[in-house]
Amino acid sequence: MGKYFAVAIDGPAAAGKSTVAKRVAQALGALYLDTGAMYRAVGLYMLRHGVALDDIEGIKKHAAEARVDVKYVEGTQRVLLCGEDVSQAIRENAVSAAASAVSAVPAVRELLVARQREIAEGNVVVMDGRDIGTKVLPDAPVKVFLTASAEVRARRRFEELQSKGQDVPYEQLLEEIRQRDHNDATRAASPMVRAEDAALLDSSDLTVDQVVEAIVAMARAKKEAAR
Ligand code: DC
């Protein structure tokens, strides 16, 4: 890849990556890319077209039809699926499991990783996902693995859904988070793993501000050193 500056933030579901990454991007004047949203869009496509989530061949066959684009409206990322803005629809709870299923299929990953690298090219980006530091941008100057206990993450997810009027029991969310952790960490294709050179940040007992400050400080130090 050519010149770019990236902050790669990886970690498990509901660790607060997107909240933190958005704020870090703002502080650095960088473009924020939520790569999970792209897998969610492909997952939504499969749900809408009745492709079973355990039908690997079916997902593979339909992967190229699920055209995912990202655009920025007043600095906010919007995700397009075959031209339709699905930014809201992909946040439905049912789409989480679909995203996790399609993200295990190498053909889906190849398409999306290529697109993610194109977006990073020539830009200052903050990207969050599972494989940014290990696979998408392995030479990103700043890498963070952001995590929190499963209970803290389920609680945060519960409150987020409640605030949107979606009533999903806490116990169900905890179980889903454990299931997704397991799927994301054990799949053969680019499993979620901390890159050797990624800083480990456990946000269980930290505020969002503290996490953001720590990452911005790392990024500024790297930028300074690169001058
Ligand atoms: O971060 P999220 O919950 O929106 O991600 C949805 C799913 O996509 C998640 O189960 C794992 C997968 N994913 C991935 O495999 N690689 C990424 N870079 C981002 C997300």
PDB file of C-alpha atoms and ligand atoms in Angstrom:
ATOM      1  CA  MET A   1       0.000   0.000   0.000  1.00  0.00           C
ATOM      2  CA  GLY A   2       1.024   3.606  -0.545  1.00  0.00           C
ATOM      3  CA  LYS A   3       1.204   6.341   2.046  1.00  0.00           C
ATOM      4  CA  TYR A   4      -1.360   6.416   4.803  1.00  0.00           C
ATOM      5  CA  PHE A   5      -1.606   6.866   8.537  1.00  0.00           C
ATOM      6  CA  ALA A   6      -3.861   4.489  10.385  1.00  0.00           C
ATOM      7  CA  VAL A   7      -5.064   3.711  13.843  1.00  0.00           C
ATOM      8  CA  ALA A   8      -6.272   0.100  13.906  1.00  0.00           C
ATOM      9  CA  ILE A   9      -8.721  -0.743  16.676  1.00  0.00           C
ATOM     10  CA  ASP A  10      -9.656  -4.393  16.992  1.00  0.00           C
ATOM     11  CA  GLY A  11     -11.501  -6.291  19.653  1.00  0.00           C
ATOM     12  CA  PRO A  12     -14.585  -8.330  20.489  1.00  0.00           C
ATOM     13  CA  ALA A  13     -18.234  -7.410  19.971  1.00  0.00           C
ATOM     14  CA  ALA A  14     -19.575  -4.499  22.011  1.00  0.00           C
ATOM     15  CA  ALA A  15     -16.209  -3.509  23.496  1.00  0.00           C
ATOM     16  CA  GLY A  16     -16.993   0.113  22.613  1.00  0.00           C
ATOM     17  CA  LYS A  17     -14.770   0.169  19.528  1.00  0.00           C
ATOM     18  CA  SER A  18     -17.009   2.332  17.373  1.00  0.00           C
ATOM     19  CA  THR A  19     -17.736   4.939  20.064  1.00  0.00           C
ATOM     20  CA  VAL A  20     -14.034   5.218  20.813  1.00  0.00           C
ATOM     21  CA  ALA A  21     -12.895   5.068  17.184  1.00  0.00           C
ATOM     22  CA  LYS A  22     -15.288   7.851  16.147  1.00  0.00           C
ATOM     23  CA  ARG A  23     -13.975  10.134  18.855  1.00  0.00           C
ATOM     24  CA  VAL A  24     -10.342   9.298  18.100  1.00  0.00           C
ATOM     25  CA  ALA A  25     -10.983  10.076  14.425  1.00  0.00           C
ATOM     26  CA  GLN A  26     -12.512  13.417  15.355  1.00  0.00           C
ATOM     27  CA  ALA A  27      -9.552  14.320  17.548  1.00  0.00           C
ATOM     28  CA  LEU A  28      -7.071  13.425  14.798  1.00  0.00           C
ATOM     29  CA  GLY A  29      -9.090  14.849  11.892  1.00  0.00           C
ATOM     30  CA  ALA A  30      -9.116  11.341  10.410  1.00  0.00           C
ATOM     31  CA  LEU A  31     -11.642   9.361   8.415  1.00  0.00           C
ATOM     32  CA  TYR A  32     -13.440   6.750  10.497  1.00  0.00           C
ATOM     33  CA  LEU A  33     -14.257   3.374   8.988  1.00  0.00           C
ATOM     34  CA  ASP A  34     -16.433   0.902  10.871  1.00  0.00           C
ATOM     35  CA  THR A  35     -15.606  -2.319   9.021  1.00  0.00           C
ATOM     36  CA  GLY A  36     -18.150  -4.335  11.022  1.00  0.00           C
ATOM     37  CA  ALA A  37     -20.864  -2.313   9.276  1.00  0.00           C
ATOM     38  CA  MET A  38     -19.686  -3.735   5.949  1.00  0.00           C
ATOM     39  CA  TYR A  39     -19.998  -7.351   7.207  1.00  0.00           C
ATOM     40  CA  ARG A  40     -23.391  -6.434   8.629  1.00  0.00           C
ATOM     41  CA  ALA A  41     -24.537  -5.200   5.210  1.00  0.00           C
ATOM     42  CA  VAL A  42     -23.518  -8.512   3.610  1.00  0.00           C
ATOM     43  CA  GLY A  43     -25.284 -10.368   6.456  1.00  0.00           C
ATOM     44  CA  LEU A  44     -28.431  -8.319   5.844  1.00  0.00           C
ATOM     45  CA  TYR A  45     -28.284  -9.189   2.160  1.00  0.00           C
ATOM     46  CA  MET A  46     -28.250 -12.912   2.985  1.00  0.00           C
ATOM     47  CA  LEU A  47     -31.163 -12.525   5.435  1.00  0.00           C
ATOM     48  CA  ARG A  48     -33.203 -10.634   2.850  1.00  0.00           C
ATOM     49  CA  HIS A  49     -32.496 -13.204   0.149  1.00  0.00           C
ATOM     50  CA  GLY A  50     -33.261 -16.203   2.329  1.00  0.00           C
ATOM     51  CA  VAL A  51     -29.727 -17.580   2.260  1.00  0.00           C
ATOM     52  CA  ALA A  52     -29.306 -19.811   5.323  1.00  0.00           C
ATOM     53  CA  LEU A  53     -26.497 -18.681   7.607  1.00  0.00           C
ATOM     54  CA  ASP A  54     -24.963 -22.149   7.632  1.00  0.00           C
ATOM     55  CA  ASP A  55     -25.053 -22.409   3.836  1.00  0.00           C
ATOM     56  CA  ILE A  56     -21.422 -21.521   3.130  1.00  0.00           C
ATOM     57  CA  GLU A  57     -21.734 -22.284  -0.587  1.00  0.00           C
ATOM     58  CA  GLY A  58     -24.854 -20.101  -0.835  1.00  0.00           C
ATOM     59  CA  ILE A  59     -23.131 -17.208   0.948  1.00  0.00           C
ATOM     60  CA  LYS A  60     -20.121 -17.584  -1.308  1.00  0.00           C
ATOM     61  CA  LYS A  61     -22.328 -17.620  -4.402  1.00  0.00           C
ATOM     62  CA  HIS A  62     -24.212 -14.474  -3.415  1.00  0.00           C
ATOM     63  CA  ALA A  63     -21.227 -12.573  -1.945  1.00  0.00           C
ATOM     64  CA  ALA A  64     -20.393 -10.637  -5.114  1.00  0.00           C
ATOM     65  CA  GLU A  65     -24.032  -9.559  -5.610  1.00  0.00           C
ATOM     66  CA  ALA A  66     -24.095  -7.929  -2.185  1.00  0.00           C
ATOM     67  CA  ARG A  67     -22.434  -4.707  -3.342  1.00  0.00           C
ATOM     68  CA  VAL A  68     -21.307  -2.742  -0.315  1.00  0.00           C
ATOM     69  CA  ASP A  69     -20.309   0.914  -0.565  1.00  0.00           C
ATOM     70  CA  VAL A  70     -19.397   3.416   2.073  1.00  0.00           C
ATOM     71  CA  LYS A  71     -20.018   7.124   1.804  1.00  0.00           C
ATOM     72  CA  TYR A  72     -19.628  10.020   4.200  1.00  0.00           C
ATOM     73  CA  VAL A  73     -22.420  12.495   4.840  1.00  0.00           C
ATOM     74  CA  GLU A  74     -21.255  15.458   6.917  1.00  0.00           C
ATOM     75  CA  GLY A  75     -18.425  13.310   8.223  1.00  0.00           C
ATOM     76  CA  THR A  76     -20.692  10.411   9.212  1.00  0.00           C
ATOM     77  CA  GLN A  77     -20.289   7.000   7.619  1.00  0.00           C
ATOM     78  CA  ARG A  78     -23.280   5.649   5.702  1.00  0.00           C
ATOM     79  CA  VAL A  79     -23.336   2.099   4.391  1.00  0.00           C
ATOM     80  CA  LEU A  80     -24.960   1.313   1.079  1.00  0.00           C
ATOM     81  CA  LEU A  81     -26.113  -2.138   0.037  1.00  0.00           C
ATOM     82  CA  CYS A  82     -26.698  -2.295  -3.724  1.00  0.00           C
ATOM     83  CA  GLY A  83     -27.238   1.462  -3.614  1.00  0.00           C
ATOM     84  CA  GLU A  84     -29.696   1.445  -0.684  1.00  0.00           C
ATOM     85  CA  ASP A  85     -28.705   3.198   2.532  1.00  0.00           C
ATOM     86  CA  VAL A  86     -28.933   0.414   5.137  1.00  0.00           C
ATOM     87  CA  SER A  87     -27.122   2.222   7.963  1.00  0.00           C
ATOM     88  CA  GLN A  88     -30.132   1.801  10.272  1.00  0.00           C
ATOM     89  CA  ALA A  89     -31.253  -1.646   9.163  1.00  0.00           C
ATOM     90  CA  ILE A  90     -27.856  -3.227   9.876  1.00  0.00           C
ATOM     91  CA  ARG A  91     -28.166  -2.291  13.568  1.00  0.00           C
ATOM     92  CA  GLU A  92     -31.089  -4.672  14.156  1.00  0.00           C
ATOM     93  CA  ASN A  93     -30.078  -7.347  16.626  1.00  0.00           C
ATOM     94  CA  ALA A  94     -30.812 -10.178  14.155  1.00  0.00           C
ATOM     95  CA  VAL A  95     -28.185  -8.813  11.779  1.00  0.00           C
ATOM     96  CA  SER A  96     -25.390  -9.359  14.335  1.00  0.00           C
ATOM     97  CA  ALA A  97     -25.478 -13.143  14.012  1.00  0.00           C
ATOM     98  CA  ALA A  98     -25.776 -12.901  10.214  1.00  0.00           C
ATOM     99  CA  ALA A  99     -22.704 -10.644  10.089  1.00  0.00           C
ATOM    100  CA  SER A 100     -20.735 -13.064  12.235  1.00  0.00           C
ATOM    101  CA  ALA A 101     -21.716 -15.966   9.944  1.00  0.00           C
ATOM    102  CA  VAL A 102     -20.808 -14.254   6.658  1.00  0.00           C
ATOM    103  CA  SER A 103     -17.562 -12.925   8.119  1.00  0.00           C
ATOM    104  CA  ALA A 104     -16.306 -16.514   8.422  1.00  0.00           C
ATOM    105  CA  VAL A 105     -16.535 -17.002   4.646  1.00  0.00           C
ATOM    106  CA  PRO A 106     -13.196 -16.220   2.935  1.00  0.00           C
ATOM    107  CA  ALA A 107     -14.836 -14.983  -0.298  1.00  0.00           C
ATOM    108  CA  VAL A 108     -16.707 -12.325   1.682  1.00  0.00           C
ATOM    109  CA  ARG A 109     -13.576 -11.274   3.544  1.00  0.00           C
ATOM    110  CA  GLU A 110     -11.525 -10.938   0.369  1.00  0.00           C
ATOM    111  CA  LEU A 111     -14.041  -8.566  -1.198  1.00  0.00           C
ATOM    112  CA  LEU A 112     -14.423  -6.416   1.891  1.00  0.00           C
ATOM    113  CA  VAL A 113     -10.738  -6.310   2.852  1.00  0.00           C
ATOM    114  CA  ALA A 114      -9.840  -5.072  -0.651  1.00  0.00           C
ATOM    115  CA  ARG A 115     -12.414  -2.295  -0.308  1.00  0.00           C
ATOM    116  CA  GLN A 116     -11.152  -1.373   3.176  1.00  0.00           C
ATOM    117  CA  ARG A 117      -7.585  -1.043   1.920  1.00  0.00           C
ATOM    118  CA  GLU A 118      -8.740   1.189  -0.942  1.00  0.00           C
ATOM    119  CA  ILE A 119     -10.420   3.487   1.562  1.00  0.00           C
ATOM    120  CA  ALA A 120      -7.274   3.664   3.711  1.00  0.00           C
ATOM    121  CA  GLU A 121      -5.016   4.439   0.756  1.00  0.00           C
ATOM    122  CA  GLY A 122      -3.762   8.005   0.808  1.00  0.00           C
ATOM    123  CA  ASN A 123      -5.810   8.845   3.904  1.00  0.00           C
ATOM    124  CA  VAL A 124      -5.503   9.286   7.627  1.00  0.00           C
ATOM    125  CA  VAL A 125      -7.913   6.666   8.944  1.00  0.00           C
ATOM    126  CA  VAL A 126      -9.164   5.158  12.141  1.00  0.00           C
ATOM    127  CA  MET A 127     -10.531   1.690  11.375  1.00  0.00           C
ATOM    128  CA  ASP A 128     -12.220  -0.668  13.748  1.00  0.00           C
ATOM    129  CA  GLY A 129     -12.934  -4.354  13.343  1.00  0.00           C
ATOM    130  CA  ARG A 130     -11.426  -7.733  14.194  1.00  0.00           C
ATOM    131  CA  ASP A 131      -8.545  -8.102  11.748  1.00  0.00           C
ATOM    132  CA  ILE A 132      -7.421  -4.549  11.017  1.00  0.00           C
ATOM    133  CA  GLY A 133      -4.060  -4.812  12.796  1.00  0.00           C
ATOM    134  CA  THR A 134      -3.396  -8.374  11.696  1.00  0.00           C
ATOM    135  CA  LYS A 135      -4.682  -8.488   8.128  1.00  0.00           C
ATOM    136  CA  VAL A 136      -6.196  -5.339   6.627  1.00  0.00           C
ATOM    137  CA  LEU A 137      -3.473  -2.856   7.643  1.00  0.00           C
ATOM    138  CA  PRO A 138      -0.716  -4.947   9.246  1.00  0.00           C
ATOM    139  CA  ASP A 139       1.723  -2.027   9.113  1.00  0.00           C
ATOM    140  CA  ALA A 140      -0.626   0.478  10.750  1.00  0.00           C
ATOM    141  CA  PRO A 141       1.511   2.695  13.016  1.00  0.00           C
ATOM    142  CA  VAL A 142      -0.983   2.502  15.888  1.00  0.00           C
ATOM    143  CA  LYS A 143      -2.697  -0.734  16.881  1.00  0.00           C
ATOM    144  CA  VAL A 144      -5.011  -1.246  19.787  1.00  0.00           C
ATOM    145  CA  PHE A 145      -6.863  -4.328  20.973  1.00  0.00           C
ATOM    146  CA  LEU A 146      -9.824  -2.996  22.923  1.00  0.00           C
ATOM    147  CA  THR A 147     -11.667  -5.395  25.148  1.00  0.00           C
ATOM    148  CA  ALA A 148     -13.904  -5.617  28.234  1.00  0.00           C
ATOM    149  CA  SER A 149     -15.471  -8.483  30.158  1.00  0.00           C
ATOM    150  CA  ALA A 150     -18.411 -10.242  28.458  1.00  0.00           C
ATOM    151  CA  GLU A 151     -20.716  -9.050  31.274  1.00  0.00           C
ATOM    152  CA  VAL A 152     -19.741  -5.402  30.868  1.00  0.00           C
ATOM    153  CA  ARG A 153     -20.188  -5.661  27.103  1.00  0.00           C
ATOM    154  CA  ALA A 154     -23.612  -7.328  27.419  1.00  0.00           C
ATOM    155  CA  ARG A 155     -24.703  -4.617  29.865  1.00  0.00           C
ATOM    156  CA  ARG A 156     -23.583  -1.845  27.493  1.00  0.00           C
ATOM    157  CA  ARG A 157     -25.323  -3.515  24.567  1.00  0.00           C
ATOM    158  CA  PHE A 158     -28.488  -3.938  26.671  1.00  0.00           C
ATOM    159  CA  GLU A 159     -28.537  -0.234  27.518  1.00  0.00           C
ATOM    160  CA  GLU A 160     -27.844   0.767  23.921  1.00  0.00           C
ATOM    161  CA  LEU A 161     -30.739  -1.365  22.616  1.00  0.00           C
ATOM    162  CA  GLN A 162     -33.068  -0.134  25.381  1.00  0.00           C
ATOM    163  CA  SER A 163     -32.335   3.448  24.427  1.00  0.00           C
ATOM    164  CA  LYS A 164     -33.444   2.582  20.886  1.00  0.00           C
ATOM    165  CA  GLY A 165     -36.610   0.938  22.175  1.00  0.00           C
ATOM    166  CA  GLN A 166     -35.414  -2.610  21.416  1.00  0.00           C
ATOM    167  CA  ASP A 167     -36.256  -4.899  24.316  1.00  0.00           C
ATOM    168  CA  VAL A 168     -33.801  -7.804  24.340  1.00  0.00           C
ATOM    169  CA  PRO A 169     -33.148  -9.562  27.689  1.00  0.00           C
ATOM    170  CA  TYR A 170     -29.685  -9.104  29.209  1.00  0.00           C
ATOM    171  CA  GLU A 171     -29.164 -12.875  29.562  1.00  0.00           C
ATOM    172  CA  GLN A 172     -29.847 -13.365  25.856  1.00  0.00           C
ATOM    173  CA  LEU A 173     -27.371 -10.630  24.942  1.00  0.00           C
ATOM    174  CA  LEU A 174     -24.706 -12.145  27.188  1.00  0.00           C
ATOM    175  CA  GLU A 175     -25.200 -15.519  25.538  1.00  0.00           C
ATOM    176  CA  GLU A 176     -25.080 -13.956  22.044  1.00  0.00           C
ATOM    177  CA  ILE A 177     -21.895 -12.080  22.890  1.00  0.00           C
ATOM    178  CA  ARG A 178     -20.228 -15.263  24.136  1.00  0.00           C
ATOM    179  CA  GLN A 179     -21.332 -17.062  20.989  1.00  0.00           C
ATOM    180  CA  ARG A 180     -20.003 -14.287  18.752  1.00  0.00           C
ATOM    181  CA  ASP A 181     -16.693 -14.142  20.637  1.00  0.00           C
ATOM    182  CA  HIS A 182     -16.361 -17.847  20.068  1.00  0.00           C
ATOM    183  CA  ASN A 183     -17.269 -17.626  16.336  1.00  0.00           C
ATOM    184  CA  ASP A 184     -15.036 -14.627  15.688  1.00  0.00           C
ATOM    185  CA  ALA A 185     -12.031 -16.068  17.538  1.00  0.00           C
ATOM    186  CA  THR A 186     -12.199 -19.632  16.229  1.00  0.00           C
ATOM    187  CA  ARG A 187     -13.012 -19.179  12.539  1.00  0.00           C
ATOM    188  CA  ALA A 188     -10.278 -20.296  10.156  1.00  0.00           C
ATOM    189  CA  ALA A 189     -10.211 -17.111   8.038  1.00  0.00           C
ATOM    190  CA  SER A 190      -8.555 -14.165   9.816  1.00  0.00           C
ATOM    191  CA  PRO A 191      -9.794 -14.990  13.313  1.00  0.00           C
ATOM    192  CA  MET A 192     -10.050 -12.205  15.837  1.00  0.00           C
ATOM    193  CA  VAL A 193      -6.706 -12.145  17.552  1.00  0.00           C
ATOM    194  CA  ARG A 194      -4.598  -9.456  19.140  1.00  0.00           C
ATOM    195  CA  ALA A 195      -1.733  -8.458  16.837  1.00  0.00           C
ATOM    196  CA  GLU A 196       1.608  -8.980  18.575  1.00  0.00           C
ATOM    197  CA  ASP A 197       2.345  -5.274  18.367  1.00  0.00           C
ATOM    198  CA  ALA A 198      -1.114  -4.095  19.472  1.00  0.00           C
ATOM    199  CA  ALA A 199      -1.571  -2.343  22.799  1.00  0.00           C
ATOM    200  CA  LEU A 200      -4.078  -4.171  24.984  1.00  0.00           C
ATOM    201  CA  LEU A 201      -6.718  -1.878  26.482  1.00  0.00           C
ATOM    202  CA  ASP A 202      -9.324  -3.344  28.827  1.00  0.00           C
ATOM    203  CA  SER A 203     -12.141  -0.809  29.069  1.00  0.00           C
ATOM    204  CA  SER A 204     -14.118  -2.648  31.794  1.00  0.00           C
ATOM    205  CA  ASP A 205     -13.115  -0.064  34.391  1.00  0.00           C
ATOM    206  CA  LEU A 206     -12.265   2.868  32.147  1.00  0.00           C
ATOM    207  CA  THR A 207     -14.451   5.691  30.904  1.00  0.00           C
ATOM    208  CA  VAL A 208     -14.779   6.382  27.186  1.00  0.00           C
ATOM    209  CA  ASP A 209     -12.790   9.587  27.725  1.00  0.00           C
ATOM    210  CA  GLN A 210      -9.902   7.683  29.281  1.00  0.00           C
ATOM    211  CA  VAL A 211      -9.772   5.178  26.430  1.00  0.00           C
ATOM    212  CA  VAL A 212      -9.957   7.914  23.795  1.00  0.00           C
ATOM    213  CA  GLU A 213      -7.215   9.939  25.481  1.00  0.00           C
ATOM    214  CA  ALA A 214      -4.909   6.924  25.669  1.00  0.00           C
ATOM    215  CA  ILE A 215      -5.305   6.136  21.961  1.00  0.00           C
ATOM    216  CA  VAL A 216      -5.012   9.757  20.810  1.00  0.00           C
ATOM    217  CA  ALA A 217      -1.810  10.081  22.841  1.00  0.00           C
ATOM    218  CA  MET A 218      -0.381   6.958  21.159  1.00  0.00           C
ATOM    219  CA  ALA A 219      -1.288   8.305  17.715  1.00  0.00           C
ATOM    220  CA  ARG A 220       0.209  11.746  18.391  1.00  0.00           C
ATOM    221  CA  ALA A 221       3.426  10.185  19.663  1.00  0.00           C
ATOM    222  CA  LYS A 222       3.720   8.075  16.499  1.00  0.00           C
ATOM    223  CA  LYS A 223       3.002  11.030  14.232  1.00  0.00           C
ATOM    224  CA  GLU A 224       5.579  13.133  16.082  1.00  0.00           C
ATOM    225  CA  ALA A 225       8.205  10.390  15.809  1.00  0.00           C
ATOM    226  CA  ALA A 226       7.530  10.036  12.076  1.00  0.00           C
ATOM    227  CA  ARG A 227       8.239  13.730  11.334  1.00  0.00           C
TER     228      ARG A 227
HETATM  229  O1   DC B   1     -18.229  -4.949  15.087  1.00  0.00           O
HETATM  230  P1   DC B   1     -19.563  -5.549  14.652  1.00  0.00           P
HETATM  231  O2   DC B   1     -20.284  -6.223  15.756  1.00  0.00           O
HETATM  232  O3   DC B   1     -20.422  -4.564  13.922  1.00  0.00           O
HETATM  233  O4   DC B   1     -19.156  -6.683  13.582  1.00  0.00           O
HETATM  234  C1   DC B   1     -20.105  -7.534  13.003  1.00  0.00           C
HETATM  235  C2   DC B   1     -19.468  -8.891  12.685  1.00  0.00           C
HETATM  236  O5   DC B   1     -18.527  -8.728  11.620  1.00  0.00           O
HETATM  237  C3   DC B   1     -18.681  -9.522  13.841  1.00  0.00           C
HETATM  238  O6   DC B   1     -19.345 -10.660  14.340  1.00  0.00           O
HETATM  239  C4   DC B   1     -17.365  -9.931  13.274  1.00  0.00           C
HETATM  240  C5   DC B   1     -17.328  -9.450  11.887  1.00  0.00           C
HETATM  241  N1   DC B   1     -16.199  -8.591  11.593  1.00  0.00           N
HETATM  242  C6   DC B   1     -15.055  -9.185  11.098  1.00  0.00           C
HETATM  243  O7   DC B   1     -15.000 -10.403  10.996  1.00  0.00           O
HETATM  244  N2   DC B   1     -13.997  -8.428  10.731  1.00  0.00           N
HETATM  245  C7   DC B   1     -14.034  -7.093  10.862  1.00  0.00           C
HETATM  246  N3   DC B   1     -12.983  -6.368  10.483  1.00  0.00           N
HETATM  247  C8   DC B   1     -15.184  -6.470  11.399  1.00  0.00           C
HETATM  248  C9   DC B   1     -16.251  -7.250  11.766  1.00  0.00           C
END
